[in-house]
GROMACS .gro file of C-alpha atoms in nm:
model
  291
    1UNK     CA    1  -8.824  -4.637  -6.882
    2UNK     CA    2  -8.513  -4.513  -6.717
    3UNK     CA    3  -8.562  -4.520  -6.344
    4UNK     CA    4  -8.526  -4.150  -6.166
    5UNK     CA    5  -8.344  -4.050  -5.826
    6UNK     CA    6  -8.360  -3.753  -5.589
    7UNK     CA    7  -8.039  -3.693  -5.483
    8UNK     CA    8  -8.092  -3.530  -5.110
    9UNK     CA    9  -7.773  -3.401  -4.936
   10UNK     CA   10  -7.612  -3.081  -4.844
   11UNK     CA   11  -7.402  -2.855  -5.014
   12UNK     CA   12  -7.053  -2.982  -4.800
   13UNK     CA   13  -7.140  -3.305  -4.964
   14UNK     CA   14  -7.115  -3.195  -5.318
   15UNK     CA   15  -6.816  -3.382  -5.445
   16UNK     CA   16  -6.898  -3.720  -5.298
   17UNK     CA   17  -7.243  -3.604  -5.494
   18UNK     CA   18  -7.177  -3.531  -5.808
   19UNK     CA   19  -6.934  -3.859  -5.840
   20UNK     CA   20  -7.243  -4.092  -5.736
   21UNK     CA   21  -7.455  -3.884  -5.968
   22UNK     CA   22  -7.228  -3.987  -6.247
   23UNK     CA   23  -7.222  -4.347  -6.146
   24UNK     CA   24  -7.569  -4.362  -6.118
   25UNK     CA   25  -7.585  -4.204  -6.497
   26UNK     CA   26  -7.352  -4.443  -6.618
   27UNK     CA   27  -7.586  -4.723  -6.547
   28UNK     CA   28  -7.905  -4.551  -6.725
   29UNK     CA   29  -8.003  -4.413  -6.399
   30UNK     CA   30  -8.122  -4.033  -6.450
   31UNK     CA   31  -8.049  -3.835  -6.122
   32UNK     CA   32  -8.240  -3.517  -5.959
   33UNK     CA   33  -8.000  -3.235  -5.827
   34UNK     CA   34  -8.049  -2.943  -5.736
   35UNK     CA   35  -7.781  -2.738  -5.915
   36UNK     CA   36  -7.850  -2.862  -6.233
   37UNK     CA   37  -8.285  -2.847  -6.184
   38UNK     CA   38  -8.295  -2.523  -5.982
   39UNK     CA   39  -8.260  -2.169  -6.135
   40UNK     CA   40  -8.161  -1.876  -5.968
   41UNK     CA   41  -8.437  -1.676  -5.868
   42UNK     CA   42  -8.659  -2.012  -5.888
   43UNK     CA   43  -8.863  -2.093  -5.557
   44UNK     CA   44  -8.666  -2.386  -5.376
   45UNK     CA   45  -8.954  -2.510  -5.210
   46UNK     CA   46  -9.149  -2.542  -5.542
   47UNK     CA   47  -8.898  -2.711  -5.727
   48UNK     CA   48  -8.769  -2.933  -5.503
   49UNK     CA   49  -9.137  -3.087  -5.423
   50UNK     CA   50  -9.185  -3.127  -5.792
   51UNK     CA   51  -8.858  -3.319  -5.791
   52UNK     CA   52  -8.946  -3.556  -5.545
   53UNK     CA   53  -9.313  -3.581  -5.724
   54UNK     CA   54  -9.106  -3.694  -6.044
   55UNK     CA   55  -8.892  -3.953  -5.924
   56UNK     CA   56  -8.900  -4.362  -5.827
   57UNK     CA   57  -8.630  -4.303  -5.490
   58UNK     CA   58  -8.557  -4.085  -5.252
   59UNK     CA   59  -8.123  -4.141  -5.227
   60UNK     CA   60  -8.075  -3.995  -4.816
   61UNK     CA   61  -7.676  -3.880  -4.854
   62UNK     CA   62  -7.623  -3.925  -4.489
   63UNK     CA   63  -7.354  -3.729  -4.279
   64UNK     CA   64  -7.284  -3.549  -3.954
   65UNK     CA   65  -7.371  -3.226  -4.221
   66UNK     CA   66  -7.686  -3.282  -4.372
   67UNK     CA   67  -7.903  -3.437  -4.069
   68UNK     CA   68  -7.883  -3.131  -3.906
   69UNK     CA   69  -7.930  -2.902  -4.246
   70UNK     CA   70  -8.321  -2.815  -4.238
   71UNK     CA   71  -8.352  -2.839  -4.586
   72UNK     CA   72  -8.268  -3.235  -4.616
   73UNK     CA   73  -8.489  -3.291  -4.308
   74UNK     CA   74  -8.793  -3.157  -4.519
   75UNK     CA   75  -8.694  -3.312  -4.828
   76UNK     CA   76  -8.670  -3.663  -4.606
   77UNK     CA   77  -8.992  -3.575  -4.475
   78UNK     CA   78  -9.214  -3.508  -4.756
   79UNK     CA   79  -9.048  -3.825  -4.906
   80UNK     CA   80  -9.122  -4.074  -4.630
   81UNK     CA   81  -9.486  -3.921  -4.586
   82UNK     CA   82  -9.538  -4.009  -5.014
   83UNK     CA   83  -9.403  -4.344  -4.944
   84UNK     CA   84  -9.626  -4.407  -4.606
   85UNK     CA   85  -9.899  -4.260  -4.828
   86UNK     CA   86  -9.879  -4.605  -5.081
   87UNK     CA   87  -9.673  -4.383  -5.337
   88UNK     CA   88  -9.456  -4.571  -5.530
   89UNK     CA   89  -9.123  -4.376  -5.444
   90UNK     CA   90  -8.898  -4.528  -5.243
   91UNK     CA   91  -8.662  -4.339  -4.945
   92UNK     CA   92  -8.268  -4.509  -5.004
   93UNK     CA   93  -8.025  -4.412  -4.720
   94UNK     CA   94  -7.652  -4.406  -4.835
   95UNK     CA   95  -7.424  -4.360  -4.515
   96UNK     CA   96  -7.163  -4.081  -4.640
   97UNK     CA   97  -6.994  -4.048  -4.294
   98UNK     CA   98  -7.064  -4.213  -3.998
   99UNK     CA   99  -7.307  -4.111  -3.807
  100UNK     CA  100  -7.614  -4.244  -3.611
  101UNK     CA  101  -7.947  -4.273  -3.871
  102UNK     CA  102  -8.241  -4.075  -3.801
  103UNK     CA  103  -8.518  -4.286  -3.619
  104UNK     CA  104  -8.732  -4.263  -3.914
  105UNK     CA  105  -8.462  -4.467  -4.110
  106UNK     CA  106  -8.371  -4.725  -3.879
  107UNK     CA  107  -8.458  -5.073  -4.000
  108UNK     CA  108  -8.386  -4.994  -4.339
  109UNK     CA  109  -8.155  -5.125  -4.582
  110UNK     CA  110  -7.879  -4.881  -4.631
  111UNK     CA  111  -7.564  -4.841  -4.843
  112UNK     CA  112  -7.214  -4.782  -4.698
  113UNK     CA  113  -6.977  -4.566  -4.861
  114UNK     CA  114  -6.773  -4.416  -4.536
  115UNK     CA  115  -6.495  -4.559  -4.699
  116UNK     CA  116  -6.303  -4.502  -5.017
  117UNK     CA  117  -6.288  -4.932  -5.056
  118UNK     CA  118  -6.644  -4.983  -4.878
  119UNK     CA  119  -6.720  -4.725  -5.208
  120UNK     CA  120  -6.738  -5.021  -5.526
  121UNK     CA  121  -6.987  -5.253  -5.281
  122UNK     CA  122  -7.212  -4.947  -5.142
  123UNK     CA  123  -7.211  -4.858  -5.542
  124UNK     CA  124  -7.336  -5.231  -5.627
  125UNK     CA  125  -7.584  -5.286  -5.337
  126UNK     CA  126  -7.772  -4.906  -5.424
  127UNK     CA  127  -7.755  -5.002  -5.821
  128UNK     CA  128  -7.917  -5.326  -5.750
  129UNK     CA  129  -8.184  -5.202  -5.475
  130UNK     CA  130  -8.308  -4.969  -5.766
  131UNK     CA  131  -8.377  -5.283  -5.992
  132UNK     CA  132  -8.072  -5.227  -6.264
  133UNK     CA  133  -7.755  -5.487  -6.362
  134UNK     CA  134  -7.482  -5.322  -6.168
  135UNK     CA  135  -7.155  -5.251  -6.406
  136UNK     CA  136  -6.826  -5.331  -6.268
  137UNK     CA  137  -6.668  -5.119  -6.603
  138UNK     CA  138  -6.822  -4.779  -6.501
  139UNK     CA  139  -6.558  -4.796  -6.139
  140UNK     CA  140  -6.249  -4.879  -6.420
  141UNK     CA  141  -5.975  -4.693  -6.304
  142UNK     CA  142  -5.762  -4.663  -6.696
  143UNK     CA  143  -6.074  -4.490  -6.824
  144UNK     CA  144  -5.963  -4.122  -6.930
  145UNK     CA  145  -6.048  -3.764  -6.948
  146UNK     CA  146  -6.178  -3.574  -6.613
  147UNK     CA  147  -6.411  -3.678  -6.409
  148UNK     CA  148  -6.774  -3.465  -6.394
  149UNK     CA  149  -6.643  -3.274  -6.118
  150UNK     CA  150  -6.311  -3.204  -6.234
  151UNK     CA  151  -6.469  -3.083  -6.559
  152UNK     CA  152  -6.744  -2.813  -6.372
  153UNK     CA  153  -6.441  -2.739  -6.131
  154UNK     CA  154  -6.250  -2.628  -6.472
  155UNK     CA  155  -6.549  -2.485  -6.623
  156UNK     CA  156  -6.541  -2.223  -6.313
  157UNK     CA  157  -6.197  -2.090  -6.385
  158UNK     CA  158  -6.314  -1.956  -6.719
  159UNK     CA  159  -6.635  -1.811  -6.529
  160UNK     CA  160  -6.933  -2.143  -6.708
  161UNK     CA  161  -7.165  -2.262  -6.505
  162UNK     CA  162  -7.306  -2.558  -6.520
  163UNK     CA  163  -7.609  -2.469  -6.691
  164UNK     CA  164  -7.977  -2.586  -6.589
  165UNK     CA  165  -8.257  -2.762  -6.769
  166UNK     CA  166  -8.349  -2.786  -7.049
  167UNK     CA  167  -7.970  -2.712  -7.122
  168UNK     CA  168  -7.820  -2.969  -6.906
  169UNK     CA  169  -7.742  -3.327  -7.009
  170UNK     CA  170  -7.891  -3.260  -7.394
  171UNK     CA  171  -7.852  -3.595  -7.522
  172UNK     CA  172  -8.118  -3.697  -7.318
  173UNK     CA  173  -8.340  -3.545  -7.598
  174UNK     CA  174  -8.202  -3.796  -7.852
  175UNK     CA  175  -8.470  -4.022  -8.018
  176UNK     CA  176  -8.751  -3.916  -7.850
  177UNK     CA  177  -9.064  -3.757  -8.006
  178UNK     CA  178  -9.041  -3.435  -8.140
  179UNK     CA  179  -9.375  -3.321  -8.042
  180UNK     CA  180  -9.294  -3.460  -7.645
  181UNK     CA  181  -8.951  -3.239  -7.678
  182UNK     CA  182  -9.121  -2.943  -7.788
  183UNK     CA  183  -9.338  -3.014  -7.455
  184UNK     CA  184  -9.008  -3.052  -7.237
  185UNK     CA  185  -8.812  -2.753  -7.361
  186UNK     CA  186  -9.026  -2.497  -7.516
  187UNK     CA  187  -8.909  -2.234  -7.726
  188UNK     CA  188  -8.961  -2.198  -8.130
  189UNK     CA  189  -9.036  -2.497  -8.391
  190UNK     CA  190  -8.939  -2.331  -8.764
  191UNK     CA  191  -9.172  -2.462  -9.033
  192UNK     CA  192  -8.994  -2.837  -9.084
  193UNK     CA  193  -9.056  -2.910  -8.737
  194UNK     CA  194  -8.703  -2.838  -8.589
  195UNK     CA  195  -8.647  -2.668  -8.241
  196UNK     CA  196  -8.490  -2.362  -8.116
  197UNK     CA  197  -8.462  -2.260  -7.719
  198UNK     CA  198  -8.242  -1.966  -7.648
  199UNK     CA  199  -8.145  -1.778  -7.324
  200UNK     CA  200  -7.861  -1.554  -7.220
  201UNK     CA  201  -7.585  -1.840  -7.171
  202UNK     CA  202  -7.654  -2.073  -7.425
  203UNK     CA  203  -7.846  -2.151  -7.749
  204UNK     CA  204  -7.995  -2.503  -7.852
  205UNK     CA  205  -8.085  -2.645  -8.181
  206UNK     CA  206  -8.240  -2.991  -8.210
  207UNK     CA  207  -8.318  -3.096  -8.505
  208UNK     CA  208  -8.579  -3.372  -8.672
  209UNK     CA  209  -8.625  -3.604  -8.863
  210UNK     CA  210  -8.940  -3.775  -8.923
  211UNK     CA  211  -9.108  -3.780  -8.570
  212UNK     CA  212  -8.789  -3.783  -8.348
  213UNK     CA  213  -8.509  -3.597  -8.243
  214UNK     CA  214  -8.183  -3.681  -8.488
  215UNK     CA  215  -7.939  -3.449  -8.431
  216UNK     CA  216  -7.836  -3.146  -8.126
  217UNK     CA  217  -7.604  -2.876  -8.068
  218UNK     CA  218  -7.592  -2.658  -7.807
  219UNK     CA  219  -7.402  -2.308  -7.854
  220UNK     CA  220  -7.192  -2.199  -7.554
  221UNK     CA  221  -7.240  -1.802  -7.541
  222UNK     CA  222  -7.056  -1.718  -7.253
  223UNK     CA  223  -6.731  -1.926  -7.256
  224UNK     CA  224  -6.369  -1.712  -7.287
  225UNK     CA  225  -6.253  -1.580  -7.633
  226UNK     CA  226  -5.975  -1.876  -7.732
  227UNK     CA  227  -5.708  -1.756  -7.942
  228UNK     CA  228  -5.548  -1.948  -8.268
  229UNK     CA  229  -5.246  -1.989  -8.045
  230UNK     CA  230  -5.400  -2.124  -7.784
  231UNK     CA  231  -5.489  -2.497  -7.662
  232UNK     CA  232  -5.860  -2.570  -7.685
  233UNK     CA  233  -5.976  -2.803  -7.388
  234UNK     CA  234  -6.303  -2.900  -7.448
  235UNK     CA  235  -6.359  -3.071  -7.154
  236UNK     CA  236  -6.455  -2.736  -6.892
  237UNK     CA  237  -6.811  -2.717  -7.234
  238UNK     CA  238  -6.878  -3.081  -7.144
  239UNK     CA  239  -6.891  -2.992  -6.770
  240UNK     CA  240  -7.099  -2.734  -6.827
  241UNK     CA  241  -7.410  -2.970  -7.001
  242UNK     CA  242  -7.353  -3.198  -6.706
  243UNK     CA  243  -7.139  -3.455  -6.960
  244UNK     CA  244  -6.899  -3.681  -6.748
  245UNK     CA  245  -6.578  -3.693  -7.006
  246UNK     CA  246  -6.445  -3.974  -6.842
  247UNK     CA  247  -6.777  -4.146  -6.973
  248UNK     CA  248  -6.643  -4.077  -7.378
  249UNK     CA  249  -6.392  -4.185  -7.550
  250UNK     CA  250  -6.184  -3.983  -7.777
  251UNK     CA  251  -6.170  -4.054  -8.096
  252UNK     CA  252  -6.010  -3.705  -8.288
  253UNK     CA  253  -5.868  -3.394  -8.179
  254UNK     CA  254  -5.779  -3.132  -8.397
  255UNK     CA  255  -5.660  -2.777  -8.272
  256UNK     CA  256  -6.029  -2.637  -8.272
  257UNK     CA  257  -6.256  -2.937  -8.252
  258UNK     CA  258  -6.241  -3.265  -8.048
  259UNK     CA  259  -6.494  -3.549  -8.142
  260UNK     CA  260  -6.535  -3.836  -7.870
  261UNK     CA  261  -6.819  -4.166  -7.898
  262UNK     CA  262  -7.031  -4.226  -7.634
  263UNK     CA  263  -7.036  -4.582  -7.634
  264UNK     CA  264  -7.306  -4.651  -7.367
  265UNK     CA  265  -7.592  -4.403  -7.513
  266UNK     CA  266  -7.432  -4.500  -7.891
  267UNK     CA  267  -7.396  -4.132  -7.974
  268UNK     CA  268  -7.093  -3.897  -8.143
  269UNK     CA  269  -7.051  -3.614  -7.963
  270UNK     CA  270  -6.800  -3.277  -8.132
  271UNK     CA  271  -6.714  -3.023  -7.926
  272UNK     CA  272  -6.609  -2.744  -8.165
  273UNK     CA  273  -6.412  -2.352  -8.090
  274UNK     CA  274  -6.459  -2.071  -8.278
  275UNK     CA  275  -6.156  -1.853  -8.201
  276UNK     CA  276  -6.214  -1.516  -8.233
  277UNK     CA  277  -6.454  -1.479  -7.969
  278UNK     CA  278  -6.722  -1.694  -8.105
  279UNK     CA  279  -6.948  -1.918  -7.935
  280UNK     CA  280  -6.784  -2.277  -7.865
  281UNK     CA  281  -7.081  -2.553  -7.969
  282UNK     CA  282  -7.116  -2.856  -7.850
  283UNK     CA  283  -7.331  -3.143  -8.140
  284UNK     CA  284  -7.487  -3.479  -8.051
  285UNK     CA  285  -7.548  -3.742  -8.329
  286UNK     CA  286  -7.611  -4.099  -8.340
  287UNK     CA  287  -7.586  -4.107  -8.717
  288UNK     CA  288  -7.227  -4.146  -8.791
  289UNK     CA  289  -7.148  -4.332  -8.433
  290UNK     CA  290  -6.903  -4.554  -8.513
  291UNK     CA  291  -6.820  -4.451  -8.862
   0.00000   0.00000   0.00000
């Protein structure tokens, strides 16, 4: 089972965030934050303690910012009082910036990232304290396409946001039992089994075969109208479902659809444009991967 991290920081940290969270994805490592988990309107309290219930580690993103924010100090301390409890989850500092480590956290094994070079080693020794291989590949400098947070930072100029469970990373939904989906996600089953969840942003169809989960798309409702004329980048729709592109490689482009293989989850994943204002859809398959 794929090990599961809170990611605790503040909001200043968010870039230096949201590349770990991709690293840590990269390596099979499924991540808790809060943008992508927490609805607006939702309680924060609420959902952040049933984050921290659902996870193996606690990863501390320590910096002059987010020891004094109130919010990571009561995420810290719920976290520490589960692990003094005998609760499996452990508390992981990662020193962001320098600064001086709470008392609580002194003594512990911490990784260093204060430094853009210090960043490969910090990345190997917090891998490897959370029991997985570490991969060298996933730090590869030729790889292409934007990074996760150039992608959500394009996905803002044509007003998508990155859009929350059970909408965000979709592939994770792959293979598994139908019947466990239906749990996860909610919304309709049709009368072969297949599964529908709608809301105002986005629509999601996953479909089955047998027991399990063999194919997904995921209709973008609220993306710009794209014109024949126009160049289609698919990459601001891969932002959006929390989808690193610099994780896929692409395989095809065409003026209105762009297929790419994910090589580490074996799946093919299309991002397709209706012009003419309709909805841009994004399918997952692991059927024709590699074909």
């Amino acid at each position: 089972m794929s090990k599961r991290v809170f990611l605790s920081h503040t909001h200043a940290d968010k870039p230096f965030v949201r590349r770990l969270a991709s690293d840590l994805e990269a390596h099979g490592i499924s991540y808790w934050l809060d943008e992508a988990e927490i609805k607006v309107g939702q309680s924060l309290i609420e959902k952040i303690r049933q984050g921290l219930d659902s996870v193996d580690y606690v990863a501390a993103v320590l910096s002059p910012n987010s020891i004094s924010s109130p919010w990571v100090q009561r995420e810290l301390d719920v976290a520490m009082n589960q692990e003094i409890s005998g609760r499996e989850v452990k508390v992981l500092p990662i020193l962001y910036k320098p600064v001086e480590l709470p008392g609580f956290l002194l003594g512990k094994f911490y990784a260093d990232f204060t430094e853009e070079q210090k960043y490969p080693e910090g990345l190997k020794r917090l891998i490897e304290s959370i029991g997985v291989v570490f991969n060298r590949s996933v730090l590869d400098s030729s790889r292409t396409g934007a990074t996760l947070g150039e992608a959500l930072d394009r996905a803002s100029v044509i007003n998508l946001p990155m859009l929350f469970a059970p909408f965000h990373r979709p592939f994770q939904y792959m293979g598994m039992n139908v019947d466990e989906v239906f749990e996860i996600v909610g919304g309709e089953r049709n009368a072969v089994g297949n599964i529908f969840v709608e809301n105002d942003e986005c629509r999601m169809f996953l479909e089955r075969e047998g027991s399990f989960v063999s194919f997904i798309e995921v209709e973008l409702k609220q993306t710009a109208p794209f014109n024949q004329d126009q160049e289609f980048d698919p990459e601001p729709m891969l932002g959006a479902l929390s989808i690193n592109p610099s994780e896929l490689e692409l395989v095809r482009s065409k003026t209105h659809c762009h297929t790419y293989y994910d090589h580490r989850k074996k799946l093919k994943v299309t991002v397709m444009c209706v012009y003419d204002g309709g909805p841009i859809s994004v399918g997952f398959s692991s059927k024709y991967y590699g074909m």
